[in-house]
XYZ file of C-alpha atoms in Angstrom:
747
model
C 6.924 -34.283 9.297
C 5.611 -33.756 5.779
C 7.059 -30.726 4.061
C 6.278 -29.004 0.809
C 9.632 -28.665 -0.990
C 9.444 -24.967 -1.776
C 11.972 -23.826 0.813
C 15.624 -24.930 0.458
C 16.238 -28.149 2.341
C 18.830 -26.692 4.692
C 16.059 -24.869 6.531
C 14.538 -28.173 7.622
C 17.711 -29.583 9.204
C 16.710 -28.776 12.787
C 17.908 -30.697 15.845
C 14.339 -31.453 16.908
C 10.797 -31.248 15.652
C 9.699 -27.667 15.373
C 6.205 -26.553 14.615
C 5.018 -23.125 13.615
C 1.733 -21.544 14.455
C -0.027 -18.352 13.529
C -2.425 -16.264 15.578
C -4.490 -13.242 14.612
C -5.092 -11.185 17.710
C -6.809 -7.949 18.754
C -9.066 -6.106 16.298
C -9.532 -7.595 12.869
C -8.482 -5.815 9.718
C -9.272 -6.466 6.101
C -6.212 -8.412 5.012
C -5.394 -10.826 7.844
C -6.473 -13.611 5.489
C -3.666 -13.000 3.017
C -0.975 -13.064 5.692
C -2.366 -16.252 7.237
C -2.713 -17.809 3.763
C 0.903 -16.961 2.947
C 2.281 -18.084 6.295
C 0.731 -21.526 6.011
C 1.370 -22.169 2.320
C 5.013 -21.155 2.313
C 6.054 -22.808 5.546
C 5.866 -26.347 6.898
C 2.633 -28.262 6.366
C 2.239 -29.017 10.077
C 1.557 -25.381 10.906
C -1.151 -24.811 13.483
C -3.501 -21.879 13.791
C -4.924 -20.450 16.981
C -8.610 -19.648 16.778
C -9.717 -16.486 18.607
C -6.215 -15.034 18.967
C -4.497 -15.137 22.362
C -7.692 -16.496 23.914
C -7.346 -19.598 21.771
C -3.699 -19.866 22.754
C -4.670 -19.760 26.446
C -7.669 -22.098 26.186
C -5.991 -24.628 23.869
C -7.953 -27.746 22.961
C -10.102 -27.264 19.854
C -8.837 -23.703 19.504
C -5.520 -24.985 18.124
C -6.057 -26.723 14.815
C -3.926 -28.180 12.092
C -3.869 -25.993 9.003
C -3.653 -27.613 5.586
C -3.142 -26.361 2.059
C -6.824 -26.684 1.226
C -8.023 -25.129 4.499
C -6.685 -21.720 3.489
C -8.017 -21.780 -0.079
C -10.392 -18.992 -1.135
C -9.261 -16.787 1.764
C -7.737 -14.042 -0.364
C -10.919 -12.109 -1.024
C -12.309 -12.413 2.511
C -12.160 -9.493 4.924
C -11.609 -9.739 8.676
C -9.964 -12.941 9.871
C -11.226 -16.482 9.334
C -9.291 -17.839 12.319
C -10.935 -15.287 14.594
C -9.614 -12.528 16.787
C -10.385 -11.503 20.354
C -9.188 -9.127 23.040
C -7.896 -11.501 25.703
C -7.800 -10.385 29.331
C -6.460 -13.779 30.467
C -3.246 -13.322 28.473
C -2.509 -10.094 30.338
C -2.075 -12.069 33.558
C 0.924 -14.311 34.138
C -1.359 -17.254 34.887
C -2.881 -16.931 31.427
C 0.513 -16.747 29.756
C 1.573 -19.864 31.682
C -1.423 -21.751 30.263
C -0.457 -20.561 26.798
C 3.140 -21.729 27.310
C 1.894 -25.132 28.484
C -0.210 -25.559 25.332
C 2.743 -24.665 23.126
C 5.147 -27.017 24.898
C 2.746 -29.957 24.789
C 2.295 -29.488 21.032
C 6.000 -28.972 20.378
C 5.428 -25.473 18.981
C 8.535 -23.285 19.093
C 7.742 -20.719 16.387
C 4.968 -18.167 16.764
C 3.770 -15.662 14.171
C 1.543 -12.947 15.612
C -0.601 -10.763 13.358
C -2.066 -7.768 15.154
C -1.630 -4.208 16.363
C 0.686 -2.598 18.892
C -1.123 -4.127 21.898
C -0.932 -7.618 20.434
C 2.767 -7.295 19.619
C 3.449 -5.856 23.076
C 1.906 -9.016 24.509
C 4.036 -11.143 22.202
C 7.187 -9.356 23.361
C 6.301 -9.907 27.015
C 5.499 -13.574 26.330
C 8.899 -14.153 24.742
C 10.697 -12.252 27.498
C 9.099 -14.435 30.177
C 9.388 -17.700 28.246
C 12.298 -19.206 30.200
C 10.760 -18.353 33.585
C 7.389 -19.725 32.475
C 9.069 -23.034 31.625
C 10.755 -23.103 35.047
C 7.407 -22.571 36.784
C 5.751 -25.275 34.650
C 8.507 -27.770 35.568
C 8.177 -26.923 39.268
C 4.414 -27.413 39.046
C 4.979 -30.824 37.452
C 3.029 -29.892 34.301
C 5.933 -30.526 31.937
C 9.059 -32.676 32.170
C 12.655 -31.499 32.062
C 13.023 -33.014 28.592
C 9.997 -31.077 27.317
C 11.389 -27.875 28.803
C 14.753 -28.512 27.171
C 13.158 -29.268 23.790
C 11.138 -26.038 23.937
C 13.845 -23.957 25.583
C 13.518 -21.136 23.077
C 10.502 -19.474 21.451
C 10.919 -17.668 18.141
C 8.427 -14.884 17.526
C 7.803 -12.807 14.409
C 5.164 -10.107 14.260
C 3.173 -8.739 11.329
C 1.339 -5.491 11.895
C -2.367 -5.668 11.100
C -4.134 -2.421 11.921
C -6.409 -0.157 9.896
C -5.083 2.886 11.792
C -1.514 2.523 10.444
C -0.418 3.371 13.972
C 2.729 1.265 14.307
C 6.182 2.801 14.230
C 8.783 1.811 11.670
C 6.416 0.880 8.831
C 4.983 2.999 6.047
C 1.820 0.906 5.796
C 0.197 -1.699 8.007
C -1.924 -4.565 6.699
C -5.538 -3.431 6.397
C -5.010 0.336 6.142
C -5.446 0.616 2.379
C -8.654 -1.450 2.455
C -10.087 0.794 5.179
C -9.260 3.805 3.014
C -11.240 2.191 0.187
C -14.328 2.010 2.417
C -13.898 5.635 3.503
C -13.367 6.987 -0.014
C -16.436 5.108 -1.267
C -18.487 6.963 1.340
C -16.810 10.313 0.609
C -17.499 9.991 -3.120
C -21.159 9.248 -2.400
C -21.437 12.124 0.075
C -19.821 14.729 -2.173
C -22.473 14.091 -4.824
C -25.331 15.044 -2.534
C -23.309 17.783 -0.848
C -22.607 19.471 -4.189
C -26.232 19.214 -5.230
C -27.486 20.942 -2.071
C -24.467 23.207 -1.381
C -23.834 21.556 1.958
C -20.938 21.217 4.354
C -20.238 17.626 5.332
C -18.234 16.578 8.391
C -16.975 12.998 8.179
C -15.648 11.284 11.312
C -13.291 8.339 10.741
C -11.443 5.983 13.055
C -8.132 6.925 14.623
C -8.185 7.308 18.393
C -4.451 7.981 18.660
C -3.330 8.085 15.030
C -4.800 10.308 12.332
C -3.419 8.509 9.284
C -6.839 7.529 7.918
C -8.174 11.054 8.337
C -5.084 12.661 6.801
C -4.923 10.454 3.700
C -8.692 10.760 3.235
C -8.339 14.555 3.331
C -5.598 14.370 0.690
C -7.527 11.923 -1.480
C -10.752 13.932 -1.541
C -9.317 17.460 -1.329
C -10.933 18.204 2.035
C -11.039 21.791 3.277
C -9.865 20.880 6.786
C -8.661 17.851 8.718
C -8.426 17.299 12.475
C -5.948 14.645 13.665
C -4.574 13.798 17.139
C -0.906 14.288 16.169
C -1.353 17.870 14.975
C -3.713 19.845 17.231
C -4.904 23.042 15.489
C -3.410 26.388 16.479
C -5.134 28.736 18.886
C -8.006 30.528 17.196
C -8.578 27.710 14.730
C -12.314 28.308 14.850
C -11.990 31.648 13.058
C -9.471 30.261 10.587
C -11.756 27.337 9.730
C -14.759 29.584 9.120
C -12.740 31.960 6.960
C -11.449 29.095 4.858
C -14.911 27.606 4.309
C -16.308 31.016 3.376
C -13.379 31.643 1.032
C -13.958 28.317 -0.745
C -17.627 29.181 -1.277
C -16.640 32.615 -2.569
C -14.383 30.931 -5.145
C -17.345 29.035 -6.533
C -17.119 25.720 -4.637
C -20.569 24.291 -3.954
C -19.553 22.073 -1.071
C -17.181 21.853 1.875
C -15.719 18.654 3.322
C -14.169 18.399 6.781
C -12.490 15.174 7.958
C -12.206 14.436 11.690
C -10.313 11.618 13.377
C -12.188 10.244 16.387
C -9.252 11.127 18.655
C -8.853 14.736 17.472
C -8.218 17.279 20.195
C -7.177 20.886 20.687
C -3.946 22.174 22.184
C -5.712 22.346 25.538
C -6.335 18.602 25.405
C -10.098 18.923 24.949
C -11.669 16.613 22.334
C -12.854 18.087 19.041
C -15.877 16.135 17.829
C -17.885 16.278 14.636
C -20.929 17.679 16.434
C -18.830 20.489 17.934
C -17.617 21.484 14.487
C -21.146 21.309 13.067
C -22.461 23.726 15.697
C -19.544 26.091 15.020
C -20.146 26.169 11.246
C -23.906 26.580 11.551
C -23.599 29.340 14.126
C -20.866 31.406 12.432
C -21.600 30.799 8.748
C -25.165 29.542 8.575
C -24.177 26.771 6.157
C -26.397 23.704 5.828
C -24.183 21.168 7.631
C -24.388 17.381 8.042
C -22.253 14.905 9.981
C -21.480 11.253 9.190
C -19.720 8.865 11.578
C -18.449 5.806 9.702
C -17.645 3.542 12.639
C -16.910 -0.130 12.023
C -17.899 -0.051 8.364
C -14.238 0.861 7.843
C -13.172 -2.602 9.016
C -15.466 -4.499 6.637
C -15.468 -5.399 2.985
C -12.978 -7.205 0.786
C -9.233 -6.477 0.959
C -7.767 -4.174 -1.663
C -5.143 -5.355 -4.153
C -2.501 -3.397 -2.237
C -3.331 -5.202 1.010
C -3.374 -8.618 -0.645
C 0.075 -8.069 -2.103
C 1.363 -6.498 1.120
C 0.042 -9.432 3.169
C 1.690 -11.861 0.750
C 5.092 -10.208 0.943
C 4.968 -9.786 4.713
C 3.859 -13.412 5.149
C 6.822 -14.694 3.145
C 9.243 -12.467 5.030
C 7.802 -13.651 8.360
C 8.352 -17.293 7.368
C 11.924 -16.582 6.320
C 12.585 -14.766 9.591
C 11.327 -17.769 11.581
C 13.345 -20.249 9.543
C 16.519 -18.196 9.951
C 15.963 -17.538 13.672
C 18.434 -18.795 16.285
C 18.301 -18.554 20.089
C 20.415 -15.408 19.797
C 18.153 -13.750 17.218
C 15.896 -11.055 18.698
C 12.171 -11.252 18.018
C 11.319 -9.050 15.070
C 8.457 -7.279 13.347
C 8.192 -7.478 9.562
C 7.285 -4.107 8.080
C 7.330 -2.028 4.899
C 9.678 0.859 4.144
C 8.980 2.401 0.756
C 8.823 -0.718 -1.377
C 11.235 -2.779 0.713
C 10.431 -5.399 3.337
C 12.399 -4.704 6.531
C 12.743 -6.355 9.925
C 12.640 -4.303 13.092
C 13.434 -5.489 16.663
C 10.142 -6.209 18.390
C 11.351 -4.849 21.727
C 12.279 -1.483 20.153
C 8.880 -1.173 18.487
C 7.132 -1.928 21.777
C 9.236 0.620 23.672
C 8.505 3.309 21.094
C 4.777 2.536 21.097
C 4.702 2.945 24.890
C 6.375 6.384 24.737
C 4.061 8.960 23.144
C 6.671 11.595 22.342
C 9.085 8.960 21.027
C 6.321 7.503 18.868
C 5.709 10.926 17.339
C 9.449 11.243 16.741
C 9.560 8.107 14.590
C 6.390 8.790 12.633
C 6.725 7.150 9.260
C 8.110 9.079 6.337
C 4.831 8.682 4.454
C 2.877 10.304 7.295
C 5.189 13.301 7.363
C 5.075 13.672 3.572
C 1.288 13.472 3.605
C 1.032 16.137 6.297
C 3.404 18.539 4.571
C 1.614 18.121 1.229
C -1.798 18.657 2.798
C -0.663 21.813 4.588
C 0.544 23.326 1.329
C -2.623 22.489 -0.581
C -5.116 23.421 2.117
C -3.635 26.123 4.319
C -1.306 28.246 2.181
C -2.860 31.064 0.176
C -1.508 32.089 -3.248
C 0.927 35.035 -3.066
C -0.012 38.489 -4.339
C 3.119 38.735 -6.485
C 3.823 36.595 -9.547
C 7.074 34.842 -10.442
C 6.711 35.494 -14.212
C 7.350 31.770 -14.729
C 5.023 29.890 -17.081
C 4.570 26.199 -16.294
C 2.610 23.976 -18.679
C 1.059 20.625 -17.750
C 0.314 17.919 -20.319
C -1.048 14.366 -20.086
C 0.413 11.879 -22.570
C -0.007 8.226 -23.447
C -2.939 6.108 -22.332
C -5.234 7.518 -19.627
C -4.944 6.076 -16.126
C -6.516 6.646 -12.742
C -4.606 9.212 -10.679
C -3.675 11.524 -13.558
C -6.240 14.136 -12.528
C -5.078 14.095 -8.912
C -1.510 14.768 -10.086
C -2.668 17.626 -12.355
C -4.728 19.205 -9.559
C -1.827 19.072 -7.130
C 0.668 20.424 -9.672
C -1.618 23.310 -10.658
C -2.328 24.412 -7.094
C 1.254 24.090 -5.889
C 2.358 26.083 -8.946
C -0.149 28.825 -8.157
C 1.069 28.889 -4.548
C 4.615 29.359 -5.875
C 3.395 32.339 -7.922
C 3.707 30.688 -11.343
C 1.348 31.084 -14.288
C -0.109 27.621 -14.840
C -1.074 26.505 -18.353
C -3.101 23.430 -19.304
C -2.214 21.588 -22.508
C -5.171 19.676 -23.927
C -4.931 16.460 -26.003
C -1.340 15.511 -25.250
C 1.627 16.221 -27.500
C -0.713 16.799 -30.430
C -2.423 19.597 -28.523
C 0.968 21.004 -27.542
C 1.993 21.077 -31.198
C -1.234 22.778 -32.302
C -1.267 25.338 -29.483
C -4.308 23.919 -27.657
C -3.231 25.626 -24.435
C -5.259 27.618 -21.911
C -4.566 29.124 -18.460
C -5.869 26.962 -15.611
C -6.947 28.357 -12.237
C -7.300 27.142 -8.659
C -11.033 26.422 -9.004
C -10.509 24.961 -12.465
C -9.195 21.748 -10.905
C -11.707 21.486 -8.045
C -12.998 17.963 -7.538
C -10.448 16.391 -9.877
C -8.932 13.965 -7.357
C -11.852 11.552 -7.577
C -12.200 11.575 -11.354
C -10.866 8.778 -13.529
C -9.234 9.146 -16.925
C -7.742 12.478 -17.971
C -9.669 15.745 -17.771
C -7.040 17.410 -19.948
C -7.371 14.727 -22.569
C -4.554 12.538 -23.796
C -3.510 10.725 -26.950
C -1.010 7.959 -27.600
C 0.982 10.124 -29.995
C 4.768 10.398 -29.783
C 6.271 13.903 -29.982
C 8.854 12.963 -32.642
C 6.566 13.886 -35.574
C 5.752 17.263 -34.003
C 9.152 18.398 -32.729
C 9.288 21.583 -34.779
C 5.674 22.567 -34.048
C 6.139 21.877 -30.326
C 9.257 24.057 -30.282
C 7.354 26.942 -31.898
C 4.445 26.560 -29.443
C 6.786 26.623 -26.447
C 8.319 29.838 -27.754
C 4.914 31.370 -28.578
C 3.499 30.810 -25.092
C 6.855 31.526 -23.421
C 6.757 28.189 -21.552
C 9.652 27.911 -19.106
C 8.880 24.471 -17.713
C 6.861 21.424 -18.762
C 5.277 18.822 -16.473
C 4.529 15.629 -18.422
C 2.176 13.196 -16.674
C 1.686 9.728 -18.183
C 3.438 7.838 -20.928
C 5.674 4.888 -20.219
C 7.106 5.674 -16.802
C 9.238 2.593 -17.043
C 11.399 2.878 -13.960
C 8.747 3.533 -11.344
C 8.106 0.950 -8.680
C 4.571 2.313 -8.102
C 3.109 3.545 -11.419
C -0.069 5.618 -11.286
C -3.260 3.641 -11.827
C -1.806 0.231 -11.021
C -4.159 -0.655 -8.169
C -7.234 0.428 -10.114
C -6.204 -2.194 -12.669
C -5.610 -5.063 -10.246
C -8.233 -4.478 -7.554
C -11.439 -6.179 -8.626
C -11.473 -8.059 -11.930
C -9.417 -11.198 -11.251
C -10.825 -11.839 -7.733
C -14.402 -11.660 -9.051
C -13.643 -14.045 -11.892
C -11.948 -16.417 -9.459
C -15.021 -16.247 -7.234
C -17.155 -17.172 -10.241
C -14.892 -20.152 -10.891
C -15.276 -21.206 -7.257
C -19.045 -21.261 -7.647
C -18.790 -23.556 -10.660
C -16.464 -26.448 -9.888
C -13.876 -27.783 -12.343
C -13.551 -24.552 -14.288
C -10.433 -22.664 -15.372
C -10.524 -19.009 -16.364
C -7.928 -17.590 -18.771
C -7.628 -13.794 -18.469
C -5.731 -11.430 -20.747
C -4.440 -8.225 -19.144
C -3.000 -5.045 -20.623
C 0.535 -3.766 -20.138
C 2.193 -3.902 -23.542
C 5.362 -5.936 -23.099
C 5.451 -5.272 -19.348
C 4.138 -8.116 -17.195
C 3.714 -6.060 -14.038
C -0.097 -6.042 -14.115
C -0.384 -9.760 -14.842
C 2.091 -10.626 -12.074
C 0.560 -8.388 -9.405
C -2.981 -9.408 -10.320
C -1.892 -13.044 -10.112
C -0.374 -12.470 -6.693
C -3.455 -10.626 -5.445
C -5.927 -13.168 -6.830
C -4.029 -16.415 -6.215
C -3.523 -17.329 -9.880
C -2.118 -20.686 -10.953
C 0.095 -19.101 -13.630
C 0.822 -15.714 -15.185
C 2.467 -15.633 -18.600
C 4.577 -12.527 -19.255
C 7.158 -11.365 -21.779
C 9.971 -10.921 -19.215
C 9.720 -14.523 -17.970
C 10.140 -16.608 -21.123
C 8.035 -19.754 -21.466
C 7.529 -22.521 -24.016
C 5.317 -25.473 -24.825
C 6.868 -27.562 -22.026
C 5.862 -24.919 -19.498
C 2.325 -24.875 -20.857
C 2.149 -28.664 -20.628
C 3.378 -28.537 -17.037
C 0.745 -25.919 -16.122
C -2.035 -27.997 -17.692
C -0.906 -31.116 -15.829
C -0.727 -29.084 -12.627
C -4.370 -28.063 -13.050
C -5.394 -31.646 -13.853
C -3.852 -32.777 -10.552
C -5.392 -29.806 -8.746
C -8.885 -30.854 -9.833
C -8.394 -34.118 -7.924
C -8.198 -32.162 -4.654
C -10.894 -30.174 -2.886
C -9.789 -27.019 -4.756
C -11.519 -27.522 -8.104
C -10.869 -24.196 -9.830
C -8.110 -22.439 -11.736
C -7.036 -18.974 -12.826
C -4.519 -18.267 -15.598
C -3.342 -14.755 -16.481
C -1.684 -13.731 -19.733
C -0.030 -10.420 -20.560
C -1.256 -9.175 -23.951
C 2.204 -9.231 -25.602
C 3.854 -12.058 -23.674
C 4.333 -14.176 -26.816
C 3.392 -13.636 -30.450
C 2.597 -17.319 -31.043
C 1.142 -18.444 -27.727
C -1.867 -16.165 -27.971
C -4.835 -16.106 -25.618
C -6.859 -18.106 -28.148
C -4.053 -20.672 -28.456
C -3.727 -21.084 -24.679
C -7.502 -21.332 -24.347
C -7.662 -24.037 -27.038
C -4.734 -25.950 -25.490
C -6.215 -25.934 -21.984
C -9.676 -26.833 -23.317
C -8.349 -29.821 -25.268
C -5.946 -31.162 -22.642
C -8.410 -30.644 -19.822
C -11.307 -32.288 -21.635
C -13.269 -34.439 -19.229
C -11.454 -32.945 -16.226
C -12.233 -29.229 -16.398
C -13.726 -26.752 -18.820
C -12.326 -23.322 -19.742
C -13.546 -19.756 -20.111
C -11.562 -16.821 -21.427
C -11.890 -13.110 -20.829
C -9.989 -10.257 -22.470
C -10.311 -7.317 -20.092
C -9.230 -4.637 -22.552
C -9.687 -0.947 -21.868
C -11.967 -1.440 -18.888
C -8.706 -1.636 -16.913
C -8.125 2.065 -17.626
C -11.561 3.139 -16.420
C -13.219 3.686 -13.063
C -12.505 6.054 -10.215
C -8.999 6.205 -8.734
C -8.183 4.213 -5.627
C -7.077 6.039 -2.455
C -3.505 4.962 -3.196
C -3.561 6.495 -6.685
C -5.194 9.711 -5.481
C -2.693 10.121 -2.683
C 0.289 9.080 -4.790
C -0.697 11.339 -7.685
C -1.186 14.270 -5.326
C 2.241 13.869 -3.752
C 3.965 13.370 -7.097
C 2.348 16.456 -8.637
C 3.355 18.534 -5.635
C 6.916 17.231 -5.546
C 7.390 17.758 -9.298
C 6.421 21.443 -9.243
C 8.453 22.175 -6.103
C 11.499 20.561 -7.746
C 10.944 22.568 -10.932
C 10.683 25.770 -8.895
C 14.045 25.139 -7.250
C 15.683 24.211 -10.576
C 14.320 27.321 -12.282
C 15.833 29.469 -9.551
C 19.190 27.782 -10.111
C 19.270 28.240 -13.908
C 17.578 31.647 -14.181
C 20.212 34.246 -15.095
C 19.849 37.695 -16.644
C 16.239 37.164 -17.567
C 16.899 33.859 -19.318
C 16.663 30.182 -18.372
C 19.621 27.921 -19.177
C 18.388 24.306 -19.260
C 21.633 22.751 -20.429
C 22.419 20.267 -17.658
C 21.532 16.535 -17.635
C 19.133 16.973 -14.731
C 17.056 19.568 -16.583
C 14.950 16.626 -17.847
C 14.107 14.091 -15.150
C 11.676 11.296 -14.402
C 10.045 11.327 -10.975
C 9.276 7.900 -9.562
C 9.482 5.567 -6.587
C 12.845 3.863 -6.258
C 13.137 1.478 -3.320
C 12.284 3.712 -0.362
C 11.727 7.204 -1.741
C 10.462 9.349 -4.592
C 13.534 10.301 -6.601
C 14.331 12.410 -9.668
C 16.410 10.549 -12.245
C 17.915 12.317 -15.283
C 16.627 10.811 -18.507
C 20.192 10.573 -19.781
C 21.005 8.088 -17.004
C 18.011 5.894 -17.868
C 18.973 5.315 -21.496
C 21.313 2.410 -20.729
C 18.730 0.833 -18.427
C 15.910 0.864 -20.961
C 14.726 -1.556 -23.644
C 13.345 1.036 -26.069
C 12.069 -1.524 -28.551
C 9.657 -3.004 -26.029
C 9.384 0.122 -23.827
C 10.309 -1.682 -20.609
C 13.278 -1.525 -18.228
C 16.057 -4.067 -18.708
C 15.709 -5.119 -15.069
C 12.473 -5.159 -13.083
C 12.330 -5.316 -9.281
C 8.948 -7.069 -9.219
C 10.251 -10.170 -11.028
C 11.563 -11.304 -7.632
C 7.944 -11.621 -6.477
C 6.979 -14.163 -9.132
C 8.298 -17.208 -7.209
C 5.895 -16.301 -4.390
C 2.959 -16.656 -6.768
C 4.218 -20.049 -7.982
C 4.791 -21.315 -4.457
C 1.262 -20.322 -3.477
C -0.025 -22.245 -6.483
C 1.822 -25.323 -5.107
C 4.505 -25.631 -7.741
C 7.623 -27.542 -6.744
C 10.165 -24.725 -6.920
C 12.749 -23.198 -4.602
C 12.540 -19.718 -3.181
C 15.651 -17.593 -3.635
C 16.754 -16.598 -0.131
C 19.990 -14.868 -1.131
C 18.279 -11.501 -0.698
C 16.220 -10.976 2.406
C 15.378 -8.152 4.752
C 18.009 -7.254 7.310
C 17.360 -6.209 10.882
C 17.173 -2.438 11.239
C 16.644 -0.144 14.198
C 13.558 1.960 14.767
C 15.103 5.022 16.391
C 17.734 5.547 13.701
C 15.142 5.410 10.939
C 13.766 8.883 11.728
C 15.897 11.821 12.806
C 13.558 14.722 11.999
C 10.011 15.668 12.849
C 7.599 18.566 12.251
C 8.216 21.652 14.398
C 5.111 21.266 16.654
C 6.041 17.660 17.449
C 9.693 18.550 18.035
C 8.670 21.274 20.498
C 6.339 18.878 22.317
C 9.057 16.202 22.426
C 11.611 18.665 23.842
C 9.147 19.823 26.521
C 8.461 16.246 27.608
C 12.201 15.502 27.742
C 12.766 18.579 29.921
C 9.971 17.490 32.279
C 11.489 14.013 32.587
C 14.932 15.481 33.338
C 13.471 17.756 36.051
């Protein structure tokens, strides 16, 4: 057995030859490639892949092929699944599963990684449950020997959830969902242009037969007037409420209406609610010019987003580690995402929850519940008649980034709903110092979610030179609270705008390099002294190296990277991609690295360099940034409202506690407020970066995928958790439905 020495040697000390294989089953999604790529490159080089999913596992023969390092090259930017996927009726029967077991035993395969949806993982769970009895039947039939049965006595299975619907319990995001949202938002942005021009109402139907995640996040990301999803049937009399809302939006000056419908939407009576039904209702009651668009399978196509490429990478590594650590006593698991942490969940629990509708609703992911609550506030709650006499100002600071406008829109509208007077500060801290402040209304932020940059304007000016002027302005406008969006949010795990930066540039350049053999591209990214962008772009694009300030490097490292590329050009993969953070080293500049690679690679490969510059800050926000900005803006104003109530006494506000100035950001599994005073010790103010960065642990993955001879730190890995304990609350309508179903079962 030939192994690539990236995993510690103790993992290879097995009592007998074990092979791993990977199968992509059921419907394809846009980032299967990344998970397959990761699974094969991190694990043992004798991994096999099953073509056509479970059907290939049943049929065997040419459908089970040896996967090599080169065979999975250039898969990162491909949508769907290269190894094929099929709905297999044969595997549902025991005879089919017996054929599959026979193929595995004959090839000595005892580890199986399944990438698919809930149906695929249900089949995997049943296959593992029956494994011992299948071997007994194969021995009785004389198809395998006792020794073969003993050698393959146990089958380890790890699942990775690939589904555009994000309909699997216990995970915040499934592989492929974010890419599907990209396709939907592209269509929505195109539709809203024509809808606004003609003052039309557009009804967009998206996928989601049983899960409305795509519809819900699309509604949040585009500011839709209404959304229909299977999990939350509309209240009785929704027809009148919908028409009133559409008419009210037009009365406020909006030139278009957008309604999002999941294909499985239904009323409380169980009757389906389709896009054509809604169109007839709007035309009959309001007389609006109405159009419908059904996206269909276009949502499954296209290239994977940066988020999905990174998610597939992390899940692939975790799946490999789970297989290598598995013992006969270890339960089969599913690798999933909780916040920003990889977790393992028992496969049997996930399958049981998926089979029980009310239980599935009970363990809806935290992100789904947060999305629903935020959407309800923004779309279905009218501003109160009374005012709170609280003035809240919003200012954008630092460099512009995608998602800022979505955060401002959400903050403004939630503030208005709370009864506050909302003020917009134009041109950052400089505008705050000079009193460039105006009231901002509900309609003043219409359509902002899809706009890039900063509508309020922003400048990279620090407030220190304007402290006195800012203090006078705050007193003049009687500002009680200030929402600052932008700047160096150094302790966030998901900063706004990150996936707009990493989504397209590096993959396109790499594709160009693939078209011209023996070429290495050297790309300079932004980020100041923070190497986050360079690292994540390298992981998403399959870079050979990424030079950053946090991971010190010298001339020996550069020599090693050049030699690595020289050796790489001798293989079938004759291309290279090098990323460099703009401030990674004062001496090893982009020009220096370009000259070094050009000279040392002379006669073997040629080089091109590209400094991306401020184009990384441009473009429209991704669905992730729109959704994330919306939730952060909402959460910030709601937190400020509660704090103002706590410190408001005798007509005055006493902001004299440490938590009166906080940073809102993602920490591990949740959005949290951290007092600035607590962050001082954790911050490198000279370079404006945190002293410790969580994403540095992902850098070895990038090096392993580039075939460097390094070890992967396995001291920290995901632990097995339980699905049911992860969620203990649910929205009131779902709780009532769950209680009713429990009562019926008891009767």
